[in-house]
Amino acid sequence: MKSKVIIVFGMISMLLSGVSMASDCELNVETADSFSWPSALSVPSTCVSVTINLSHTGKMPKNVMGHNWVLSKTADVAGVASDGIQAYTASGRTTAVKEHDDRVIAATSLIGGGEATSVTFSLEGLDASESYTFFCSFPGHSGLMRGTFKIT
Ligand code: CO
């Protein structure tokens, strides 16, 4: 009887620790019909992969108040955002990230109000001592919608 209780307790502990680890590597970012944006996000370097769930709780369509979540080195933000504006026009306002942009570490699709999207990426090749920034590359948004991405 006692050993059964211990086994069940052990299984619950394992489940709980799995959930906790999963949530450390999976972050929810909520946006709206505004430039609200977290100032920083951090993930443990032990994450095999990181998932960002981006939701847009507003009502405006994506060609008016579109948002995405893009990660690059801080030094690359201006270039990625600038090429993103061109991509936005060239794509008929469906994306704000240049295709095959090597400076982009991860990017979600562009969404409007009421929509949600996710991106999963590996931390392999990223350096905890490097400065990374996550931002929205919709034209005109990257100045306000940006935050520091830390690997701890
Ligand atoms: Co935006």
PDB file of C-alpha atoms and ligand atoms in Angstrom:
ATOM      1  CA  MET A   1       0.000   0.000   0.000  1.00  0.00           C
ATOM      2  CA  LYS A   2       2.661   2.472   1.025  1.00  0.00           C
ATOM      3  CA  SER A   3       4.815   1.695  -2.012  1.00  0.00           C
ATOM      4  CA  LYS A   4       1.853   2.311  -4.332  1.00  0.00           C
ATOM      5  CA  VAL A   5       1.331   5.723  -2.755  1.00  0.00           C
ATOM      6  CA  ILE A   6       5.013   6.532  -3.242  1.00  0.00           C
ATOM      7  CA  ILE A   7       4.905   5.430  -6.889  1.00  0.00           C
ATOM      8  CA  VAL A   8       1.822   7.559  -7.587  1.00  0.00           C
ATOM      9  CA  PHE A   9       3.414  10.514  -5.808  1.00  0.00           C
ATOM     10  CA  GLY A  10       6.580  10.049  -7.864  1.00  0.00           C
ATOM     11  CA  MET A  11       4.596   9.985 -11.108  1.00  0.00           C
ATOM     12  CA  ILE A  12       2.735  13.167 -10.167  1.00  0.00           C
ATOM     13  CA  SER A  13       6.014  14.891  -9.303  1.00  0.00           C
ATOM     14  CA  MET A  14       7.446  13.915 -12.694  1.00  0.00           C
ATOM     15  CA  LEU A  15       4.352  15.199 -14.473  1.00  0.00           C
ATOM     16  CA  LEU A  16       4.466  18.469 -12.577  1.00  0.00           C
ATOM     17  CA  SER A  17       8.140  19.026 -13.308  1.00  0.00           C
ATOM     18  CA  GLY A  18       7.499  18.296 -16.996  1.00  0.00           C
ATOM     19  CA  VAL A  19       4.755  20.870 -17.133  1.00  0.00           C
ATOM     20  CA  SER A  20       6.919  23.409 -15.384  1.00  0.00           C
ATOM     21  CA  MET A  21       9.833  22.837 -17.758  1.00  0.00           C
ATOM     22  CA  ALA A  22       7.525  23.024 -20.755  1.00  0.00           C
ATOM     23  CA  SER A  23       6.114  26.347 -19.643  1.00  0.00           C
ATOM     24  CA  ASP A  24       9.609  27.782 -19.097  1.00  0.00           C
ATOM     25  CA  CYS A  25      10.262  27.132 -22.773  1.00  0.00           C
ATOM     26  CA  GLU A  26       6.823  28.213 -23.993  1.00  0.00           C
ATOM     27  CA  LEU A  27       5.911  31.878 -23.627  1.00  0.00           C
ATOM     28  CA  ASN A  28       2.638  33.654 -24.298  1.00  0.00           C
ATOM     29  CA  VAL A  29       2.743  37.166 -25.716  1.00  0.00           C
ATOM     30  CA  GLU A  30      -0.495  39.120 -25.901  1.00  0.00           C
ATOM     31  CA  THR A  31      -0.985  42.151 -28.112  1.00  0.00           C
ATOM     32  CA  ALA A  32      -3.971  44.372 -28.900  1.00  0.00           C
ATOM     33  CA  ASP A  33      -5.022  47.351 -31.048  1.00  0.00           C
ATOM     34  CA  SER A  34      -2.081  49.253 -29.596  1.00  0.00           C
ATOM     35  CA  PHE A  35       1.684  49.047 -29.291  1.00  0.00           C
ATOM     36  CA  SER A  36       1.540  47.141 -25.996  1.00  0.00           C
ATOM     37  CA  TRP A  37       4.443  44.735 -25.873  1.00  0.00           C
ATOM     38  CA  PRO A  38       6.539  43.037 -23.190  1.00  0.00           C
ATOM     39  CA  SER A  39       9.820  44.811 -22.456  1.00  0.00           C
ATOM     40  CA  ALA A  40      11.691  41.538 -21.885  1.00  0.00           C
ATOM     41  CA  LEU A  41      11.349  37.777 -22.252  1.00  0.00           C
ATOM     42  CA  SER A  42      13.730  35.149 -21.007  1.00  0.00           C
ATOM     43  CA  VAL A  43      14.177  31.430 -21.486  1.00  0.00           C
ATOM     44  CA  PRO A  44      16.551  28.966 -19.840  1.00  0.00           C
ATOM     45  CA  SER A  45      19.461  27.861 -22.016  1.00  0.00           C
ATOM     46  CA  THR A  46      18.382  24.262 -21.305  1.00  0.00           C
ATOM     47  CA  CYS A  47      15.298  24.595 -23.551  1.00  0.00           C
ATOM     48  CA  VAL A  48      15.540  22.126 -26.426  1.00  0.00           C
ATOM     49  CA  SER A  49      13.134  24.350 -28.296  1.00  0.00           C
ATOM     50  CA  VAL A  50      11.296  27.557 -27.516  1.00  0.00           C
ATOM     51  CA  THR A  51       7.699  28.266 -28.504  1.00  0.00           C
ATOM     52  CA  ILE A  52       6.215  31.738 -28.642  1.00  0.00           C
ATOM     53  CA  ASN A  53       2.420  31.946 -28.727  1.00  0.00           C
ATOM     54  CA  LEU A  54       1.373  35.348 -30.021  1.00  0.00           C
ATOM     55  CA  SER A  55      -2.225  36.459 -29.671  1.00  0.00           C
ATOM     56  CA  HIS A  56      -3.853  39.671 -30.876  1.00  0.00           C
ATOM     57  CA  THR A  57      -6.866  40.482 -28.722  1.00  0.00           C
ATOM     58  CA  GLY A  58      -7.819  43.589 -30.699  1.00  0.00           C
ATOM     59  CA  LYS A  59     -10.322  44.053 -33.511  1.00  0.00           C
ATOM     60  CA  MET A  60      -8.337  45.869 -36.198  1.00  0.00           C
ATOM     61  CA  PRO A  61      -7.389  43.936 -39.348  1.00  0.00           C
ATOM     62  CA  LYS A  62      -3.778  43.005 -39.974  1.00  0.00           C
ATOM     63  CA  ASN A  63      -3.320  45.611 -42.725  1.00  0.00           C
ATOM     64  CA  VAL A  64      -4.135  48.338 -40.176  1.00  0.00           C
ATOM     65  CA  MET A  65      -2.758  47.041 -36.847  1.00  0.00           C
ATOM     66  CA  GLY A  66      -0.842  43.931 -37.820  1.00  0.00           C
ATOM     67  CA  HIS A  67       1.542  42.285 -35.383  1.00  0.00           C
ATOM     68  CA  ASN A  68       4.163  39.591 -35.596  1.00  0.00           C
ATOM     69  CA  TRP A  69       6.940  38.386 -33.303  1.00  0.00           C
ATOM     70  CA  VAL A  70      10.391  38.501 -34.832  1.00  0.00           C
ATOM     71  CA  LEU A  71      13.688  37.629 -33.137  1.00  0.00           C
ATOM     72  CA  SER A  72      17.107  38.789 -34.283  1.00  0.00           C
ATOM     73  CA  LYS A  73      20.354  40.062 -32.862  1.00  0.00           C
ATOM     74  CA  THR A  74      19.772  43.587 -31.560  1.00  0.00           C
ATOM     75  CA  ALA A  75      22.294  44.871 -34.108  1.00  0.00           C
ATOM     76  CA  ASP A  76      20.141  43.448 -36.938  1.00  0.00           C
ATOM     77  CA  VAL A  77      16.767  44.883 -35.875  1.00  0.00           C
ATOM     78  CA  ALA A  78      16.946  48.028 -38.037  1.00  0.00           C
ATOM     79  CA  GLY A  79      17.917  46.096 -41.166  1.00  0.00           C
ATOM     80  CA  VAL A  80      15.348  43.334 -40.671  1.00  0.00           C
ATOM     81  CA  ALA A  81      12.616  45.904 -39.994  1.00  0.00           C
ATOM     82  CA  SER A  82      13.574  47.988 -43.008  1.00  0.00           C
ATOM     83  CA  ASP A  83      13.578  44.990 -45.362  1.00  0.00           C
ATOM     84  CA  GLY A  84      10.349  43.897 -43.684  1.00  0.00           C
ATOM     85  CA  ILE A  85       8.609  47.076 -44.853  1.00  0.00           C
ATOM     86  CA  GLN A  86       9.590  46.292 -48.453  1.00  0.00           C
ATOM     87  CA  ALA A  87       8.435  42.695 -48.014  1.00  0.00           C
ATOM     88  CA  TYR A  88       5.142  43.949 -46.637  1.00  0.00           C
ATOM     89  CA  THR A  89       4.439  45.983 -49.772  1.00  0.00           C
ATOM     90  CA  ALA A  90       5.796  43.339 -52.150  1.00  0.00           C
ATOM     91  CA  SER A  91       3.739  40.549 -50.543  1.00  0.00           C
ATOM     92  CA  GLY A  92       0.459  42.435 -50.796  1.00  0.00           C
ATOM     93  CA  ARG A  93       0.508  43.148 -47.044  1.00  0.00           C
ATOM     94  CA  THR A  94       0.530  39.501 -45.999  1.00  0.00           C
ATOM     95  CA  THR A  95       3.972  39.343 -44.353  1.00  0.00           C
ATOM     96  CA  ALA A  96       6.428  41.847 -42.881  1.00  0.00           C
ATOM     97  CA  VAL A  97       9.557  39.690 -43.020  1.00  0.00           C
ATOM     98  CA  LYS A  98      11.831  39.303 -46.024  1.00  0.00           C
ATOM     99  CA  GLU A  99      11.949  35.738 -47.347  1.00  0.00           C
ATOM    100  CA  HIS A 100      15.089  33.750 -46.418  1.00  0.00           C
ATOM    101  CA  ASP A 101      16.438  36.557 -44.230  1.00  0.00           C
ATOM    102  CA  ASP A 102      19.434  34.978 -42.448  1.00  0.00           C
ATOM    103  CA  ARG A 103      19.324  37.664 -39.756  1.00  0.00           C
ATOM    104  CA  VAL A 104      15.897  36.424 -38.633  1.00  0.00           C
ATOM    105  CA  ILE A 105      16.256  33.766 -35.920  1.00  0.00           C
ATOM    106  CA  ALA A 106      12.505  33.199 -35.623  1.00  0.00           C
ATOM    107  CA  ALA A 107       9.343  34.890 -36.837  1.00  0.00           C
ATOM    108  CA  THR A 108       5.629  34.265 -36.576  1.00  0.00           C
ATOM    109  CA  SER A 109       3.185  35.062 -39.326  1.00  0.00           C
ATOM    110  CA  LEU A 110       1.552  38.481 -39.358  1.00  0.00           C
ATOM    111  CA  ILE A 111      -1.819  38.543 -37.590  1.00  0.00           C
ATOM    112  CA  GLY A 112      -4.694  40.946 -37.044  1.00  0.00           C
ATOM    113  CA  GLY A 113      -7.287  41.345 -34.299  1.00  0.00           C
ATOM    114  CA  GLY A 114      -8.826  38.128 -32.992  1.00  0.00           C
ATOM    115  CA  GLU A 115      -6.049  35.967 -34.420  1.00  0.00           C
ATOM    116  CA  ALA A 116      -3.265  33.932 -32.844  1.00  0.00           C
ATOM    117  CA  THR A 117      -0.099  32.342 -34.134  1.00  0.00           C
ATOM    118  CA  SER A 118       2.968  30.486 -32.843  1.00  0.00           C
ATOM    119  CA  VAL A 119       6.558  29.877 -33.734  1.00  0.00           C
ATOM    120  CA  THR A 120       8.921  27.209 -32.394  1.00  0.00           C
ATOM    121  CA  PHE A 121      12.661  27.499 -32.756  1.00  0.00           C
ATOM    122  CA  SER A 122      15.892  26.041 -31.388  1.00  0.00           C
ATOM    123  CA  LEU A 123      18.392  27.882 -29.203  1.00  0.00           C
ATOM    124  CA  GLU A 124      21.202  26.013 -30.928  1.00  0.00           C
ATOM    125  CA  GLY A 125      23.815  28.437 -32.185  1.00  0.00           C
ATOM    126  CA  LEU A 126      22.529  31.252 -29.984  1.00  0.00           C
ATOM    127  CA  ASP A 127      24.872  32.736 -27.417  1.00  0.00           C
ATOM    128  CA  ALA A 128      23.688  33.801 -23.950  1.00  0.00           C
ATOM    129  CA  SER A 129      26.210  36.669 -24.001  1.00  0.00           C
ATOM    130  CA  GLU A 130      24.838  38.067 -27.293  1.00  0.00           C
ATOM    131  CA  SER A 131      22.188  40.823 -27.288  1.00  0.00           C
ATOM    132  CA  TYR A 132      18.926  39.664 -28.880  1.00  0.00           C
ATOM    133  CA  THR A 133      15.746  41.654 -29.442  1.00  0.00           C
ATOM    134  CA  PHE A 134      12.223  40.560 -30.270  1.00  0.00           C
ATOM    135  CA  PHE A 135      10.019  43.012 -32.120  1.00  0.00           C
ATOM    136  CA  CYS A 136       7.047  43.535 -34.411  1.00  0.00           C
ATOM    137  CA  SER A 137       8.177  44.239 -37.983  1.00  0.00           C
ATOM    138  CA  PHE A 138       4.847  45.632 -39.190  1.00  0.00           C
ATOM    139  CA  PRO A 139       5.706  48.987 -40.836  1.00  0.00           C
ATOM    140  CA  GLY A 140       6.203  51.629 -38.150  1.00  0.00           C
ATOM    141  CA  HIS A 141       5.908  49.288 -35.167  1.00  0.00           C
ATOM    142  CA  SER A 142       9.451  48.166 -34.388  1.00  0.00           C
ATOM    143  CA  GLY A 143      10.400  51.404 -32.602  1.00  0.00           C
ATOM    144  CA  LEU A 144       7.826  50.852 -29.855  1.00  0.00           C
ATOM    145  CA  MET A 145       7.115  47.146 -30.072  1.00  0.00           C
ATOM    146  CA  ARG A 146      10.474  45.748 -29.065  1.00  0.00           C
ATOM    147  CA  GLY A 147      11.937  43.966 -26.068  1.00  0.00           C
ATOM    148  CA  THR A 148      15.032  42.193 -24.858  1.00  0.00           C
ATOM    149  CA  PHE A 149      15.266  38.425 -25.329  1.00  0.00           C
ATOM    150  CA  LYS A 150      17.474  36.824 -22.698  1.00  0.00           C
ATOM    151  CA  ILE A 151      18.876  33.322 -22.519  1.00  0.00           C
ATOM    152  CA  THR A 152      19.556  32.524 -18.875  1.00  0.00           C
TER     153      THR A 152
HETATM  154 CO    CO B   1       2.716  45.428 -34.711  1.00  0.00          CO
END
